[in-house]
mmCIF file of C-alpha atoms in Angstrom:
data_model
loop_
_atom_site.group_PDB
_atom_site.id
_atom_site.type_symbol
_atom_site.label_atom_id
_atom_site.label_comp_id
_atom_site.label_asym_id
_atom_site.label_seq_id
_atom_site.Cartn_x
_atom_site.Cartn_y
_atom_site.Cartn_z
ATOM 1 C CA ASP B 1 0.000 0.000 0.000
ATOM 2 C CA LEU B 2 1.183 3.489 -0.797
ATOM 3 C CA ILE B 3 1.228 5.774 2.270
ATOM 4 C CA VAL B 4 0.631 9.422 1.389
ATOM 5 C CA ASP B 5 1.785 12.186 3.731
ATOM 6 C CA THR B 6 -1.146 14.557 4.247
ATOM 7 C CA THR B 7 -0.107 15.901 7.659
ATOM 8 C CA PRO B 8 1.251 19.458 7.814
ATOM 9 C CA PRO B 9 4.284 20.203 9.964
ATOM 10 C CA SER B 10 3.814 21.462 13.511
ATOM 11 C CA LEU B 11 5.789 24.101 15.370
ATOM 12 C CA ILE B 12 7.760 22.542 18.246
ATOM 13 C CA SER B 13 9.833 25.314 19.820
ATOM 14 C CA ALA B 14 11.657 28.617 19.446
ATOM 15 C CA THR B 15 15.023 28.989 21.201
ATOM 16 C CA PRO B 16 16.886 32.323 21.317
ATOM 17 C CA ILE B 17 20.619 31.942 20.669
ATOM 18 C CA ASP B 18 21.396 35.594 21.379
ATOM 19 C CA ALA B 19 19.634 38.964 21.083
ATOM 20 C CA PHE B 20 19.335 38.678 17.282
ATOM 21 C CA ASN B 21 19.108 34.965 16.443
ATOM 22 C CA LEU B 22 16.309 32.466 16.963
ATOM 23 C CA GLU B 23 16.398 28.728 16.291
ATOM 24 C CA VAL B 24 12.984 27.326 15.312
ATOM 25 C CA LEU B 25 12.211 23.609 15.419
ATOM 26 C CA PHE B 26 9.436 21.916 13.440
ATOM 27 C CA SER B 27 8.139 18.367 13.614
ATOM 28 C CA GLU B 28 9.485 17.359 10.188
ATOM 29 C CA PRO B 29 11.685 18.564 7.316
ATOM 30 C CA LEU B 30 10.448 21.655 5.480
ATOM 31 C CA SER B 31 10.550 22.769 1.903
ATOM 32 C CA GLU B 32 13.403 25.195 1.407
ATOM 33 C CA ALA B 33 11.315 27.835 -0.370
ATOM 34 C CA SER B 34 8.698 28.202 2.365
ATOM 35 C CA ALA B 35 11.188 27.783 5.220
ATOM 36 C CA GLU B 36 13.379 30.622 3.963
ATOM 37 C CA ASP B 37 10.537 33.047 3.215
ATOM 38 C CA VAL B 38 10.981 35.724 5.913
ATOM 39 C CA THR B 39 7.365 36.856 5.534
ATOM 40 C CA ASN B 40 6.306 33.548 7.129
ATOM 41 C CA TYR B 41 7.705 34.561 10.521
ATOM 42 C CA VAL B 42 7.096 37.377 12.976
ATOM 43 C CA VAL B 43 8.171 37.843 16.606
ATOM 44 C CA SER B 44 5.875 40.257 18.419
ATOM 45 C CA GLY B 45 5.739 42.553 15.382
ATOM 46 C CA ASN B 46 9.400 42.059 14.454
ATOM 47 C CA ASN B 47 10.074 40.309 11.122
ATOM 48 C CA PRO B 48 13.394 38.522 10.596
ATOM 49 C CA ALA B 49 15.982 39.891 8.183
ATOM 50 C CA SER B 50 16.864 36.373 7.040
ATOM 51 C CA ALA B 51 15.689 32.766 7.382
ATOM 52 C CA LEU B 52 18.002 29.839 6.709
ATOM 53 C CA LEU B 53 17.017 26.165 6.587
ATOM 54 C CA ASP B 54 19.520 23.992 8.452
ATOM 55 C CA SER B 55 21.572 21.949 5.991
ATOM 56 C CA SER B 56 22.013 18.932 8.287
ATOM 57 C CA ASN B 57 18.529 18.902 9.818
ATOM 58 C CA PRO B 58 15.858 20.528 7.607
ATOM 59 C CA ALA B 59 13.392 20.556 10.511
ATOM 60 C CA TYR B 60 15.370 23.517 11.909
ATOM 61 C CA VAL B 61 15.172 27.092 10.656
ATOM 62 C CA HIS B 62 17.649 29.763 11.787
ATOM 63 C CA LEU B 63 16.123 33.246 11.947
ATOM 64 C CA THR B 64 18.215 36.423 12.177
ATOM 65 C CA PHE B 65 16.663 39.754 13.169
ATOM 66 C CA ALA B 66 17.872 43.291 12.579
ATOM 67 C CA ASN B 67 16.215 44.489 15.793
ATOM 68 C CA ALA B 68 17.263 42.944 19.098
ATOM 69 C CA PHE B 69 14.796 40.977 21.204
ATOM 70 C CA GLN B 70 13.496 42.771 24.275
ATOM 71 C CA ALA B 71 15.217 41.145 27.221
ATOM 72 C CA ASN B 72 13.408 39.290 30.011
ATOM 73 C CA THR B 73 10.032 39.683 28.331
ATOM 74 C CA ASN B 74 7.629 37.060 27.066
ATOM 75 C CA LEU B 75 7.797 37.100 23.239
ATOM 76 C CA THR B 76 5.599 35.272 20.722
ATOM 77 C CA LEU B 77 6.783 33.716 17.472
ATOM 78 C CA THR B 78 4.021 33.402 14.864
ATOM 79 C CA VAL B 79 4.630 31.098 11.896
ATOM 80 C CA SER B 80 2.358 30.916 8.837
ATOM 81 C CA ASN B 81 2.260 29.157 5.454
ATOM 82 C CA VAL B 82 5.252 26.923 6.115
ATOM 83 C CA GLU B 83 5.229 23.699 4.061
ATOM 84 C CA ASP B 84 6.813 20.294 4.498
ATOM 85 C CA ILE B 85 8.586 18.537 1.633
ATOM 86 C CA ASN B 86 5.249 17.074 0.468
ATOM 87 C CA ASN B 87 3.620 20.509 0.240
ATOM 88 C CA ASN B 88 1.442 20.119 3.337
ATOM 89 C CA ILE B 89 0.890 23.632 4.650
ATOM 90 C CA LEU B 90 0.925 24.770 8.270
ATOM 91 C CA PRO B 91 -1.568 27.678 8.105
ATOM 92 C CA SER B 92 -0.574 29.292 11.400
ATOM 93 C CA ALA B 93 1.047 28.427 14.730
ATOM 94 C CA GLN B 94 2.494 30.254 17.728
ATOM 95 C CA THR B 95 4.959 29.579 20.514
ATOM 96 C CA ASP B 96 6.324 31.766 23.300
ATOM 97 C CA PHE B 97 9.927 32.280 24.395
ATOM 98 C CA ILE B 98 11.964 34.584 26.619
ATOM 99 C CA PHE B 99 15.373 36.044 25.787
ATOM 100 C CA VAL B 100 16.966 36.114 29.230
ATOM 101 C CA VAL B 101 19.673 38.584 30.233
ATOM 102 C CA PRO B 102 20.517 37.727 33.849
ATOM 103 C CA ALA B 103 21.176 40.577 36.271
ATOM 104 C CA SER B 104 23.498 40.758 39.271
ATOM 105 C CA ALA B 105 21.651 40.193 42.533
ATOM 106 C CA ALA B 106 21.756 42.436 45.583
ATOM 107 C CA TYR B 107 21.100 41.380 49.159
ATOM 108 C CA ARG B 108 17.553 39.984 49.587
ATOM 109 C CA ASP B 109 16.778 40.084 45.852
ATOM 110 C CA VAL B 110 16.296 36.324 46.234
ATOM 111 C CA VAL B 111 15.102 35.127 49.625
ATOM 112 C CA PHE B 112 14.536 31.971 51.610
ATOM 113 C CA ASN B 113 10.745 31.932 51.660
ATOM 114 C CA GLU B 114 9.589 28.573 53.020
ATOM 115 C CA VAL B 115 11.179 25.595 54.764
ATOM 116 C CA LEU B 116 9.971 22.050 55.395
ATOM 117 C CA ALA B 117 12.499 20.505 57.770
ATOM 118 C CA ASP B 118 10.267 17.753 59.196
ATOM 119 C CA PRO B 119 7.980 16.216 56.535
ATOM 120 C CA THR B 120 6.705 13.415 58.793
ATOM 121 C CA PRO B 121 3.881 12.729 59.522
ATOM 122 C CA VAL B 122 2.542 13.679 56.105
ATOM 123 C CA VAL B 123 -0.269 16.247 56.066
ATOM 124 C CA GLY B 124 -0.613 16.779 52.320
ATOM 125 C CA LEU B 125 2.816 17.724 50.984
ATOM 126 C CA PRO B 126 5.363 15.272 49.540
ATOM 127 C CA GLU B 127 7.273 13.511 52.297
ATOM 128 C CA VAL B 128 10.549 15.272 51.504
ATOM 129 C CA GLU B 129 12.541 18.105 53.004
ATOM 130 C CA PHE B 130 12.731 21.262 50.902
ATOM 131 C CA ILE B 131 13.663 24.937 50.840
ATOM 132 C CA GLU B 132 11.774 27.472 48.728
ATOM 133 C CA LEU B 133 13.480 30.470 47.102
ATOM 134 C CA PHE B 134 11.520 33.529 45.943
ATOM 135 C CA ASN B 135 12.708 36.271 43.575
ATOM 136 C CA SER B 136 11.495 39.390 45.365
ATOM 137 C CA SER B 137 13.021 41.769 42.805
ATOM 138 C CA SER B 138 12.083 43.028 39.345
ATOM 139 C CA GLU B 139 15.195 41.428 37.796
ATOM 140 C CA THR B 140 15.887 38.014 36.254
ATOM 141 C CA PHE B 141 18.697 35.880 37.672
ATOM 142 C CA ASN B 142 20.609 32.839 36.485
ATOM 143 C CA LEU B 143 21.332 30.732 39.575
ATOM 144 C CA GLU B 144 24.223 28.885 37.931
ATOM 145 C CA GLY B 145 27.207 28.926 40.263
ATOM 146 C CA TRP B 146 25.182 30.165 43.235
ATOM 147 C CA THR B 147 25.755 28.276 46.484
ATOM 148 C CA LEU B 148 23.409 26.997 49.159
ATOM 149 C CA VAL B 149 25.172 26.557 52.490
ATOM 150 C CA ASN B 150 23.365 24.428 55.062
ATOM 151 C CA SER B 151 25.292 25.040 58.291
ATOM 152 C CA THR B 152 28.777 24.417 56.829
ATOM 153 C CA THR B 153 27.947 22.219 53.826
ATOM 154 C CA PRO B 154 28.039 24.096 50.473
ATOM 155 C CA LYS B 155 26.035 22.925 47.451
ATOM 156 C CA VAL B 156 26.612 24.666 44.100
ATOM 157 C CA LEU B 157 23.444 25.228 42.096
ATOM 158 C CA PRO B 158 23.119 24.446 38.359
ATOM 159 C CA ALA B 159 21.860 26.825 35.678
ATOM 160 C CA PHE B 160 18.285 27.930 36.394
ATOM 161 C CA THR B 161 16.499 31.084 35.265
ATOM 162 C CA LEU B 162 14.546 32.663 38.119
ATOM 163 C CA LEU B 163 12.139 35.289 36.814
ATOM 164 C CA PRO B 164 10.798 38.233 38.861
ATOM 165 C CA GLY B 165 8.175 37.061 41.343
ATOM 166 C CA ALA B 166 8.971 33.396 40.662
ATOM 167 C CA PHE B 167 9.544 30.532 43.086
ATOM 168 C CA VAL B 168 11.848 27.519 42.928
ATOM 169 C CA ILE B 169 12.184 24.572 45.284
ATOM 170 C CA LEU B 170 15.571 23.262 46.426
ATOM 171 C CA CYS B 171 15.461 19.598 47.374
ATOM 172 C CA SER B 172 17.086 16.236 46.750
ATOM 173 C CA ASP B 173 17.618 15.376 43.096
ATOM 174 C CA LEU B 174 15.519 12.241 43.689
ATOM 175 C CA SER B 175 12.539 14.379 44.780
ATOM 176 C CA ALA B 176 12.683 17.237 42.251
ATOM 177 C CA GLY B 177 9.982 15.663 40.072
ATOM 178 C CA LEU B 178 7.458 16.067 42.889
ATOM 179 C CA PHE B 179 7.367 19.856 42.377
ATOM 180 C CA ASP B 180 6.467 22.048 39.389
ATOM 181 C CA GLU B 181 9.680 24.120 39.532
ATOM 182 C CA ALA B 182 12.572 22.558 41.412
ATOM 183 C CA ILE B 183 16.347 22.302 41.464
ATOM 184 C CA GLY B 184 17.418 18.818 42.420
ATOM 185 C CA ILE B 185 20.610 18.766 44.481
ATOM 186 C CA PRO B 186 22.628 15.525 44.704
ATOM 187 C CA SER B 187 23.265 14.509 48.335
ATOM 188 C CA PHE B 188 20.962 17.264 49.562
ATOM 189 C CA SER B 189 22.014 18.121 53.127
ATOM 190 C CA ALA B 190 19.400 17.132 55.697
ATOM 191 C CA LEU B 191 17.618 20.002 57.433
ATOM 192 C CA THR B 192 17.744 19.890 61.206
ATOM 193 C CA ASN B 193 14.251 19.995 62.719
ATOM 194 C CA SER B 194 15.026 22.029 65.830
ATOM 195 C CA GLU B 195 17.297 24.709 64.338
ATOM 196 C CA ASP B 196 19.438 25.192 61.253
ATOM 197 C CA SER B 197 21.423 27.861 59.438
ATOM 198 C CA LEU B 198 20.928 28.550 55.714
ATOM 199 C CA THR B 199 22.972 30.922 53.550
ATOM 200 C CA LEU B 200 22.536 31.762 49.859
ATOM 201 C CA LEU B 201 25.572 33.078 47.964
ATOM 202 C CA ASP B 202 25.699 34.289 44.369
ATOM 203 C CA ASN B 203 28.392 33.222 41.890
ATOM 204 C CA THR B 204 30.777 35.870 43.230
ATOM 205 C CA GLY B 205 30.434 34.661 46.821
ATOM 206 C CA SER B 206 28.310 37.616 47.942
ATOM 207 C CA ILE B 207 25.629 36.878 50.520
ATOM 208 C CA ILE B 208 22.138 37.157 49.009
ATOM 209 C CA ASP B 209 20.165 35.883 52.005
ATOM 210 C CA MET B 210 20.647 34.216 55.390
ATOM 211 C CA LEU B 211 18.214 32.367 57.635
ATOM 212 C CA VAL B 212 18.540 30.703 61.016
ATOM 213 C CA TYR B 213 15.178 29.081 61.673
ATOM 214 C CA LYS B 214 14.064 27.512 64.952
ATOM 215 C CA ASP B 215 11.278 25.100 65.791
ATOM 216 C CA ASP B 216 9.909 27.505 68.437
ATOM 217 C CA TRP B 217 8.692 29.622 65.503
ATOM 218 C CA PHE B 218 5.776 27.170 65.341
ATOM 219 C CA ASP B 219 2.752 28.322 67.343
ATOM 220 C CA THR B 220 1.062 24.947 67.784
ATOM 221 C CA SER B 221 2.478 21.654 69.028
ATOM 222 C CA THR B 222 0.566 19.703 66.361
ATOM 223 C CA LYS B 223 2.327 21.503 63.509
ATOM 224 C CA LEU B 224 5.630 21.337 65.373
ATOM 225 C CA ASP B 225 5.388 17.525 65.266
ATOM 226 C CA GLY B 226 5.928 17.527 61.486
ATOM 227 C CA GLY B 227 4.305 17.809 58.069
ATOM 228 C CA TRP B 228 3.971 21.611 58.196
ATOM 229 C CA THR B 229 6.250 24.290 56.763
ATOM 230 C CA LEU B 230 7.544 27.532 58.164
ATOM 231 C CA GLU B 231 6.582 30.404 55.827
ATOM 232 C CA GLN B 232 7.983 33.914 55.500
ATOM 233 C CA ILE B 233 5.270 36.515 56.032
ATOM 234 C CA ASN B 234 6.764 39.434 54.067
ATOM 235 C CA PRO B 235 9.601 38.599 51.628
ATOM 236 C CA PHE B 236 10.174 42.288 50.821
ATOM 237 C CA PHE B 237 11.648 43.322 54.190
ATOM 238 C CA ASP B 238 15.399 43.934 54.039
ATOM 239 C CA CYS B 239 15.976 42.567 57.532
ATOM 240 C CA ALA B 240 13.275 39.983 57.960
ATOM 241 C CA ASN B 241 14.693 36.618 58.953
ATOM 242 C CA SER B 242 13.462 36.498 62.533
ATOM 243 C CA ALA B 243 10.525 34.961 64.362
ATOM 244 C CA ASN B 244 8.499 38.156 63.818
ATOM 245 C CA ASN B 245 8.448 37.594 60.048
ATOM 246 C CA TRP B 246 7.981 33.815 59.968
ATOM 247 C CA SER B 247 5.031 31.659 60.899
ATOM 248 C CA GLU B 248 3.692 28.137 60.581
ATOM 249 C CA SER B 249 1.716 27.589 57.377
ATOM 250 C CA ASN B 250 -2.061 27.956 57.426
ATOM 251 C CA ASN B 251 -2.583 25.981 54.222
ATOM 252 C CA PRO B 252 -4.581 22.750 54.820
ATOM 253 C CA SER B 253 -2.003 20.753 52.844
ATOM 254 C CA GLY B 254 0.741 21.786 55.249
ATOM 255 C CA GLY B 255 2.487 24.382 53.104
ATOM 256 C CA THR B 256 2.582 26.308 49.843
ATOM 257 C CA PRO B 257 5.616 25.219 47.777
ATOM 258 C CA GLY B 258 5.808 27.122 44.488
ATOM 259 C CA VAL B 259 2.989 29.584 45.231
ATOM 260 C CA VAL B 260 2.340 32.608 47.460
ATOM 261 C CA ASN B 261 2.605 31.767 51.136
ATOM 262 C CA SER B 262 -0.598 31.354 53.119
ATOM 263 C CA THR B 263 0.774 33.793 55.714
ATOM 264 C CA PHE B 264 1.868 36.432 53.169
ATOM 265 C CA ASN B 265 1.340 40.028 54.300
ATOM 266 C CA ALA B 266 3.119 42.934 52.618
ATOM 267 C CA ALA B 267 1.962 45.519 55.181
ATOM 268 C CA PRO B 268 4.603 48.093 56.147
ATOM 269 C CA ASP B 269 6.807 47.373 59.141
ATOM 270 C CA ASN B 270 5.931 50.042 61.706
ATOM 271 C CA GLN B 271 7.351 48.221 64.720
ATOM 272 C CA SER B 272 10.476 49.692 66.313
ATOM 273 C CA PRO B 273 13.379 47.374 67.021
#
């Protein structure tokens, strides 16, 4: 039987190489004429100056733009009238991407925001220890080369883009799949239930945040027994890592990894030291 290809190509991804170049991946090889027609592509109103079909893999198209991509902003690539080698036409498709230009972090730009040191007995969260980071700034950071120090044990973080207002969970590499956004750390250092010291350093060794939590920050003995997190109340205070700005979680599942804390309150600090 003769099998006829009647399926048009689909748009898989758009990956920025730098501020002017975008690599576009399709589901199958394309016809050279349609793939290299610059009028078939637009990025948020910006048409490419050139389009080149990859010679070794004709499912890739390399786009070059005269105008630079806006950094750290969600951009949309729209593709239209692209054909495969059997003349099946993709009428229109879109995909989003972000051209990231990481900034240098200042103190408390990224903060320790939630800690689960004692996951047992389980209330509703995964039965794993974790630390949550929150980007409290308006900048985007690449965490590659940053260091988490638990007491005296340093763990260097891999590349990870942390957008403004975003969360990421630090946990064992075996448990990272339990969370939506997580950095899995091999041989993740155990968190001490009663008290522990956490320090976050950037790739230059500068201190970005410090936290010494204690189990007497819990208000109720039931939550102290395990399964509940300690949450930061206001992540925007410059000097906030004390019992006054931390509280046991009020979320019925035991905590809020990856989302706004149940105890969050951005009210001004009017209390004298």
